[in-house]
PDB file of C-alpha atoms in Angstrom:
ATOM      1  CA  MET K 124      59.472 -40.694 -70.427  1.00 51.00           C
ATOM      2  CA  THR K 125      56.416 -38.787 -69.768  1.00 54.00           C
ATOM      3  CA  SER K 126      53.914 -39.862 -67.255  1.00 55.00           C
ATOM      4  CA  ALA K 127      50.407 -40.640 -68.440  1.00 56.00           C
ATOM      5  CA  PRO K 128      48.097 -37.580 -67.346  1.00 57.00           C
ATOM      6  CA  VAL K 129      46.136 -38.392 -64.621  1.00 53.00           C
ATOM      7  CA  PRO K 130      41.968 -38.696 -65.716  1.00 55.00           C
ATOM      8  CA  ARG K 131      39.493 -36.536 -63.779  1.00 55.00           C
ATOM      9  CA  PRO K 132      36.735 -37.805 -61.803  1.00 53.00           C
ATOM     10  CA  ARG K 133      33.415 -37.738 -63.983  1.00 54.00           C
ATOM     11  CA  ARG K 134      31.145 -36.151 -62.009  1.00 53.00           C
ATOM     12  CA  GLY K 135      27.307 -36.936 -62.456  1.00 55.00           C
ATOM     13  CA  ARG K 136      24.653 -35.181 -64.105  1.00 60.00           C
ATOM     14  CA  GLY K 137      23.363 -34.366 -60.175  1.00 61.00           C
ATOM     15  CA  TRP K 138      26.062 -32.688 -59.460  1.00 61.00           C
ATOM     16  CA  ARG K 139      26.089 -30.556 -62.611  1.00 65.00           C
ATOM     17  CA  ARG K 140      22.268 -29.777 -61.948  1.00 68.00           C
ATOM     18  CA  LEU K 141      23.267 -28.429 -57.906  1.00 62.00           C
ATOM     19  CA  ARG K 142      25.914 -26.721 -59.298  1.00 63.00           C
ATOM     20  CA  ARG K 143      23.538 -24.938 -61.800  1.00 62.00           C
ATOM     21  CA  ALA K 144      21.425 -24.140 -58.914  1.00 61.00           C
ATOM     22  CA  VAL K 145      24.111 -22.933 -56.925  1.00 58.00           C
ATOM     23  CA  LEU K 146      24.962 -20.381 -59.507  1.00 56.00           C
ATOM     24  CA  ALA K 147      21.659 -19.352 -60.842  1.00 58.00           C
ATOM     25  CA  ARG K 148      20.711 -18.112 -57.131  1.00 61.00           C
ATOM     26  CA  ARG K 149      23.601 -17.012 -56.023  1.00 62.00           C
ATOM     27  CA  ARG K 150      22.631 -13.223 -55.602  1.00 67.00           C
ATOM     28  CA  PRO K 151      19.549 -13.928 -53.069  1.00 69.00           C
ATOM     29  CA  LEU K 152      21.917 -16.497 -51.063  1.00 64.00           C
ATOM     30  CA  ALA K 153      24.259 -14.252 -50.702  1.00 66.00           C
ATOM     31  CA  ALA K 154      21.609 -11.576 -49.562  1.00 68.00           C
ATOM     32  CA  VAL K 155      20.183 -13.870 -46.812  1.00 66.00           C
ATOM     33  CA  LEU K 156      23.761 -14.867 -45.495  1.00 66.00           C
ATOM     34  CA  ALA K 157      24.649 -10.633 -45.358  1.00 68.00           C
ATOM     35  CA  GLY K 158      21.158 -10.709 -43.313  1.00 68.00           C
ATOM     36  CA  LEU K 159      21.918 -13.479 -41.067  1.00 68.00           C
ATOM     37  CA  ALA K 160      25.291 -11.954 -40.563  1.00 69.00           C
ATOM     38  CA  VAL K 161      23.924  -8.332 -39.124  1.00 64.00           C
ATOM     39  CA  LEU K 162      21.106 -10.129 -36.845  1.00 66.00           C
ATOM     40  CA  ALA K 163      23.864 -12.074 -35.753  1.00 65.00           C
ATOM     41  CA  GLY K 164      26.282  -8.447 -34.928  1.00 63.00           C
ATOM     42  CA  VAL K 165      22.584  -6.902 -33.703  1.00 56.00           C
ATOM     43  CA  ARG K 166      22.285  -9.567 -31.004  1.00 60.00           C
ATOM     44  CA  ALA K 167      25.618  -9.445 -30.564  1.00 55.00           C
ATOM     45  CA  TYR K 168      25.641  -5.610 -29.506  1.00 54.00           C
ATOM     46  CA  ALA K 169      22.436  -5.476 -27.783  1.00 57.00           C
ATOM     47  CA  ALA K 170      22.256  -3.634 -24.698  1.00 60.00           C
ATOM     48  CA  PRO K 171      20.705  -5.959 -22.123  1.00 72.00           C
ATOM     49  CA  PRO K 172      17.244  -5.131 -21.062  1.00 77.00           C
ATOM     50  CA  PRO K 173      16.768  -2.312 -18.336  1.00 83.00           C
ATOM     51  CA  PRO K 174      16.814  -3.886 -14.964  1.00 90.00           C
ATOM     52  CA  THR K 175      12.812  -4.030 -13.102  1.00 90.00           C
ATOM     53  CA  VAL K 176      11.661  -4.146  -9.009  1.00 90.00           C
ATOM     54  CA  PRO K 177       8.901  -6.254  -8.516  1.00 93.00           C
ATOM     55  CA  VAL K 178       6.030  -4.151  -6.952  1.00 93.00           C
ATOM     56  CA  LEU K 179       2.335  -4.760  -5.183  1.00 93.00           C
ATOM     57  CA  THR K 180       0.343  -2.681  -7.652  1.00 94.00           C
ATOM     58  CA  ALA K 181      -3.746  -3.352  -7.685  1.00 93.00           C
ATOM     59  CA  ALA K 182      -5.079  -5.614  -9.959  1.00 94.00           C
ATOM     60  CA  HIS K 183      -8.411  -3.474 -10.353  1.00 94.00           C
ATOM     61  CA  ASP K 184     -10.109  -0.055  -9.718  1.00 92.00           C
ATOM     62  CA  ILE K 185      -9.754   0.045  -6.015  1.00 88.00           C
ATOM     63  CA  ALA K 186     -12.985   1.875  -4.516  1.00 80.00           C
ATOM     64  CA  PRO K 187     -12.314   4.452  -1.336  1.00 71.00           C
ATOM     65  CA  GLY K 188     -12.972   2.549   1.847  1.00 68.00           C
ATOM     66  CA  ALA K 189     -12.934  -0.974   0.425  1.00 77.00           C
ATOM     67  CA  THR K 190     -10.819  -3.811   2.425  1.00 80.00           C
ATOM     68  CA  VAL K 191      -8.104  -4.997   0.427  1.00 88.00           C
ATOM     69  CA  GLY K 192      -7.985  -8.591  -0.221  1.00 89.00           C
ATOM     70  CA  PRO K 193      -6.168 -10.971  -2.321  1.00 89.00           C
ATOM     71  CA  GLY K 194      -7.774 -10.383  -5.595  1.00 92.00           C
ATOM     72  CA  ASP K 195      -7.105  -6.811  -5.236  1.00 93.00           C
ATOM     73  CA  LEU K 196      -3.459  -7.692  -5.110  1.00 93.00           C
ATOM     74  CA  VAL K 197      -0.831  -8.289  -8.135  1.00 94.00           C
ATOM     75  CA  THR K 198       3.343  -8.086  -8.282  1.00 94.00           C
ATOM     76  CA  ARG K 199       4.119  -6.450 -11.574  1.00 93.00           C
ATOM     77  CA  PRO K 200       7.967  -5.248 -12.690  1.00 93.00           C
ATOM     78  CA  LEU K 201       9.034  -1.481 -12.891  1.00 91.00           C
ATOM     79  CA  PRO K 202      11.682   0.107 -12.994  1.00 92.00           C
ATOM     80  CA  PRO K 203      13.256   1.435 -10.094  1.00 89.00           C
ATOM     81  CA  GLU K 204      12.947   4.955 -11.353  1.00 90.00           C
ATOM     82  CA  ALA K 205       9.223   4.645 -11.399  1.00 87.00           C
ATOM     83  CA  VAL K 206       9.032   3.549  -7.776  1.00 89.00           C
ATOM     84  CA  PRO K 207       6.967   5.149  -5.282  1.00 89.00           C
ATOM     85  CA  SER K 208       8.602   6.030  -1.973  1.00 87.00           C
ATOM     86  CA  GLY K 209       6.498   4.564   1.086  1.00 87.00           C
ATOM     87  CA  VAL K 210       5.740   1.385  -1.554  1.00 90.00           C
ATOM     88  CA  VAL K 211       4.239  -1.742   0.053  1.00 90.00           C
ATOM     89  CA  ARG K 212       6.435  -4.334   0.689  1.00 87.00           C
ATOM     90  CA  SER K 213       4.740  -7.362   0.208  1.00 88.00           C
ATOM     91  CA  ALA K 214       1.236  -8.497   0.084  1.00 89.00           C
ATOM     92  CA  ALA K 215       0.671  -9.050   4.121  1.00 88.00           C
ATOM     93  CA  GLU K 216       1.338  -5.796   4.986  1.00 87.00           C
ATOM     94  CA  ALA K 217      -2.108  -4.847   2.666  1.00 88.00           C
ATOM     95  CA  LEU K 218      -4.250  -7.794   3.174  1.00 88.00           C
ATOM     96  CA  GLY K 219      -7.298  -6.651   5.513  1.00 83.00           C
ATOM     97  CA  ARG K 220      -6.228  -3.558   5.426  1.00 81.00           C
ATOM     98  CA  THR K 221      -8.709  -0.198   4.591  1.00 78.00           C
ATOM     99  CA  THR K 222      -8.138   2.093   1.604  1.00 80.00           C
ATOM    100  CA  THR K 223      -8.016   5.828   2.077  1.00 72.00           C
ATOM    101  CA  GLY K 224      -9.372   6.750  -0.971  1.00 73.00           C
ATOM    102  CA  PRO K 225      -9.791   5.045  -4.737  1.00 80.00           C
ATOM    103  CA  VAL K 226      -7.074   3.107  -6.162  1.00 88.00           C
ATOM    104  CA  ARG K 227      -6.685   2.995  -9.783  1.00 90.00           C
ATOM    105  CA  ALA K 228      -5.678  -0.357 -11.573  1.00 93.00           C
ATOM    106  CA  GLY K 229      -2.304  -1.133 -11.773  1.00 92.00           C
ATOM    107  CA  GLU K 230      -1.538   1.732  -9.013  1.00 93.00           C
ATOM    108  CA  PRO K 231       1.729   1.066  -6.944  1.00 93.00           C
ATOM    109  CA  LEU K 232       0.192   0.317  -3.576  1.00 91.00           C
ATOM    110  CA  THR K 233       1.621   2.897  -0.831  1.00 89.00           C
ATOM    111  CA  ASP K 234       1.369   3.833   2.522  1.00 82.00           C
ATOM    112  CA  VAL K 235      -1.293   6.286   1.865  1.00 79.00           C
ATOM    113  CA  ARG K 236      -3.437   4.694   0.170  1.00 81.00           C
ATOM    114  CA  LEU K 237      -3.784   2.024   3.685  1.00 81.00           C
ATOM    115  CA  LEU K 238      -5.923   3.283   6.709  1.00 71.00           C
ATOM    116  CA  THR K 239      -3.673   3.112   9.164  1.00 66.00           C
ATOM    117  CA  ALA K 240      -2.477   5.029  12.651  1.00 57.00           C
ATOM    118  CA  ASP K 241       0.205   7.017  10.545  1.00 62.00           C
ATOM    119  CA  LEU K 242      -2.184   8.660   9.210  1.00 67.00           C
ATOM    120  CA  LEU K 243      -1.792  11.214  11.989  1.00 71.00           C
ATOM    121  CA  ALA K 244       1.761  11.117  11.816  1.00 69.00           C
ATOM    122  CA  HIS K 245       1.401  15.067  10.912  1.00 71.00           C
ATOM    123  CA  HIS K 246      -1.546  16.004  13.324  1.00 78.00           C
ATOM    124  CA  ALA K 247       0.342  16.213  16.238  1.00 78.00           C
ATOM    125  CA  GLY K 248      -2.167  15.632  18.895  1.00 84.00           C
ATOM    126  CA  ASP K 249      -5.151  15.039  17.003  1.00 87.00           C
ATOM    127  CA  VAL K 250      -7.579  12.280  16.701  1.00 88.00           C
ATOM    128  CA  ALA K 251      -8.952   9.979  13.502  1.00 86.00           C
ATOM    129  CA  ALA K 252     -12.665  11.441  13.784  1.00 89.00           C
ATOM    130  CA  PRO K 253     -15.586   9.673  11.277  1.00 88.00           C
ATOM    131  CA  VAL K 254     -18.012  12.243  10.496  1.00 91.00           C
ATOM    132  CA  ARG K 255     -21.041  11.774   8.804  1.00 90.00           C
ATOM    133  CA  ILE K 256     -21.918  13.607   5.525  1.00 89.00           C
ATOM    134  CA  GLY K 257     -25.867  14.272   4.751  1.00 86.00           C
ATOM    135  CA  ASP K 258     -24.849  14.627   1.258  1.00 85.00           C
ATOM    136  CA  PRO K 259     -23.676  11.815  -0.445  1.00 84.00           C
ATOM    137  CA  GLY K 260     -22.998  14.216  -3.278  1.00 85.00           C
ATOM    138  CA  THR K 261     -20.328  16.735  -1.315  1.00 86.00           C
ATOM    139  CA  ALA K 262     -18.628  13.671  -0.086  1.00 83.00           C
ATOM    140  CA  ARG K 263     -17.909  12.234  -3.290  1.00 83.00           C
ATOM    141  CA  LEU K 264     -16.121  15.711  -4.058  1.00 86.00           C
ATOM    142  CA  LEU K 265     -13.835  15.325  -1.135  1.00 87.00           C
ATOM    143  CA  ARG K 266      -9.958  13.873  -1.841  1.00 83.00           C
ATOM    144  CA  VAL K 267      -7.958  13.502   0.761  1.00 80.00           C
ATOM    145  CA  GLY K 268      -5.638  16.213   1.527  1.00 81.00           C
ATOM    146  CA  ASP K 269      -8.783  19.090   1.646  1.00 88.00           C
ATOM    147  CA  ARG K 270      -9.159  20.868   4.294  1.00 92.00           C
ATOM    148  CA  ILE K 271     -13.149  21.556   4.946  1.00 94.00           C
ATOM    149  CA  SER K 272     -14.976  23.203   7.452  1.00 95.00           C
ATOM    150  CA  LEU K 273     -18.525  21.536   9.405  1.00 95.00           C
ATOM    151  CA  TYR K 274     -21.893  22.976  10.131  1.00 94.00           C
ATOM    152  CA  ALA K 275     -24.142  21.808  12.192  1.00 92.00           C
ATOM    153  CA  ALA K 276     -28.317  22.339  10.837  1.00 90.00           C
ATOM    154  CA  ASP K 277     -31.103  21.355  13.281  1.00 84.00           C
ATOM    155  CA  PRO K 278     -33.369  19.021  10.946  1.00 79.00           C
ATOM    156  CA  GLN K 279     -37.058  20.797  11.931  1.00 77.00           C
ATOM    157  CA  GLY K 280     -35.131  23.912  10.294  1.00 70.00           C
ATOM    158  CA  GLU K 281     -35.873  25.831  13.497  1.00 74.00           C
ATOM    159  CA  GLN K 282     -32.481  27.196  14.197  1.00 79.00           C
ATOM    160  CA  GLU K 283     -29.523  28.835  12.102  1.00 86.00           C
ATOM    161  CA  PRO K 284     -26.327  26.250  11.220  1.00 87.00           C
ATOM    162  CA  VAL K 285     -23.564  26.721  13.228  1.00 90.00           C
ATOM    163  CA  GLU K 286     -20.096  25.996  12.668  1.00 92.00           C
ATOM    164  CA  ALA K 287     -18.552  22.871  14.235  1.00 92.00           C
ATOM    165  CA  ALA K 288     -15.137  22.135  12.935  1.00 93.00           C
ATOM    166  CA  SER K 289     -12.824  25.044  10.754  1.00 93.00           C
ATOM    167  CA  ARG K 290     -10.794  24.016   8.055  1.00 93.00           C
ATOM    168  CA  VAL K 291     -10.194  20.186   9.369  1.00 93.00           C
ATOM    169  CA  PRO K 292      -8.092  17.941   7.390  1.00 90.00           C
ATOM    170  CA  VAL K 293     -10.227  15.273   5.289  1.00 89.00           C
ATOM    171  CA  ILE K 294      -7.363  12.030   5.903  1.00 85.00           C
ATOM    172  CA  ALA K 295      -9.933   9.115   4.617  1.00 81.00           C
ATOM    173  CA  LEU K 296     -12.789   8.434   2.442  1.00 79.00           C
ATOM    174  CA  PRO K 297     -14.326   5.376   3.875  1.00 74.00           C
ATOM    175  CA  ARG K 298     -17.086   4.066   1.617  1.00 63.00           C
ATOM    176  CA  PRO K 299     -18.811   0.704   0.914  1.00 55.00           C
ATOM    177  CA  ARG K 300     -17.386  -1.079  -2.018  1.00 47.00           C
ATOM    178  CA  ASP K 301     -20.533  -1.240  -3.812  1.00 47.00           C
ATOM    179  CA  GLU K 302     -20.867   2.650  -3.699  1.00 47.00           C
ATOM    180  CA  GLY K 303     -24.670   2.007  -2.165  1.00 47.00           C
ATOM    181  CA  VAL K 304     -24.729   5.034  -0.488  1.00 43.00           C
ATOM    182  CA  SER K 305     -28.482   6.597   0.152  1.00 47.00           C
ATOM    183  CA  ALA K 306     -29.324  10.323   0.757  1.00 43.00           C
ATOM    184  CA  VAL K 307     -30.112   9.289   3.911  1.00 48.00           C
ATOM    185  CA  SER K 308     -27.546   7.423   5.397  1.00 67.00           C
ATOM    186  CA  GLY K 309     -25.272  10.658   3.955  1.00 78.00           C
ATOM    187  CA  ALA K 310     -21.321   9.444   3.937  1.00 85.00           C
ATOM    188  CA  LEU K 311     -18.472   8.819   6.322  1.00 86.00           C
ATOM    189  CA  VAL K 312     -15.396  11.321   6.108  1.00 89.00           C
ATOM    190  CA  VAL K 313     -12.704  11.166   8.185  1.00 89.00           C
ATOM    191  CA  VAL K 314     -10.972  13.886   9.564  1.00 91.00           C
ATOM    192  CA  ALA K 315      -7.967  15.174  12.392  1.00 90.00           C
ATOM    193  CA  VAL K 316      -9.031  17.546  15.048  1.00 92.00           C
ATOM    194  CA  PRO K 317      -8.452  17.926  18.522  1.00 93.00           C
ATOM    195  CA  PRO K 318     -10.055  15.374  21.029  1.00 93.00           C
ATOM    196  CA  GLU K 319     -12.392  18.183  22.348  1.00 94.00           C
ATOM    197  CA  THR K 320     -13.734  19.242  18.709  1.00 93.00           C
ATOM    198  CA  ALA K 321     -13.966  14.954  18.101  1.00 92.00           C
ATOM    199  CA  ARG K 322     -16.019  14.951  20.773  1.00 92.00           C
ATOM    200  CA  ARG K 323     -18.560  17.814  20.232  1.00 91.00           C
ATOM    201  CA  LEU K 324     -18.713  16.354  16.195  1.00 91.00           C
ATOM    202  CA  ALA K 325     -20.233  13.328  17.963  1.00 90.00           C
ATOM    203  CA  GLY K 326     -23.257  14.810  19.881  1.00 89.00           C
ATOM    204  CA  LEU K 327     -23.610  16.868  16.667  1.00 88.00           C
ATOM    205  CA  GLY K 328     -23.953  13.709  14.397  1.00 84.00           C
ATOM    206  CA  VAL K 329     -26.715  12.173  16.455  1.00 85.00           C
ATOM    207  CA  SER K 330     -28.688  15.427  16.710  1.00 84.00           C
ATOM    208  CA  SER K 331     -27.652  17.570  13.672  1.00 88.00           C
ATOM    209  CA  PHE K 332     -27.688  17.323   9.820  1.00 90.00           C
ATOM    210  CA  LEU K 333     -23.684  17.910   9.399  1.00 91.00           C
ATOM    211  CA  SER K 334     -22.232  19.513   5.897  1.00 91.00           C
ATOM    212  CA  ALA K 335     -19.058  20.358   4.592  1.00 92.00           C
ATOM    213  CA  VAL K 336     -17.819  23.153   2.891  1.00 91.00           C
ATOM    214  CA  ILE K 337     -14.477  23.216   0.904  1.00 91.00           C
ATOM    215  CA  VAL K 338     -11.875  25.504   2.142  1.00 91.00           C
ATOM    216  CA  ARG K 339      -8.323  26.565   1.082  1.00 78.00           C
TER     217      ARG K 339
END
């Protein structure tokens, strides 16, 4: 005696439409699934982001001789190999200090960019002497580290200029934030000189017109 066949469940029209839709789009679906698999694999094996170090940098261009304020500083992540030596570690170390030269936006702030007693670390026995150069255009040509010779001229032109200092290093270039330096007031330059030369320059600065010549 044979058993009666089990009837298959009848599927409605909705199932048949779904089956036809899947079969019609099987290739695009396969491509999408393959793409998702590749993307998952790439993400799984992607290298981690490189390490960075938070560094105090200039938020914008800072003029020479400017007093550093809170709005002048911003912390940015940098690769460890891009961090220069002598970088300022905290805002407290920089606030209220004077810049020795121009600082570009995004430039890490270092100890050589700020006016401190350390400027004389490589000039044993010297003092920092502020000298007012009569021609502000000449002072704008100078950079920290340049060596200059200073000459004192009689404002009345009755005497020949005399050399007041020879081959002295420029260690700072303080200038107003607004660069409002006139030809009358001149521009300030800080040089490292022996104490006796500093005294001579102080006297000549009152009675003479000082000029600078860049030398090797």
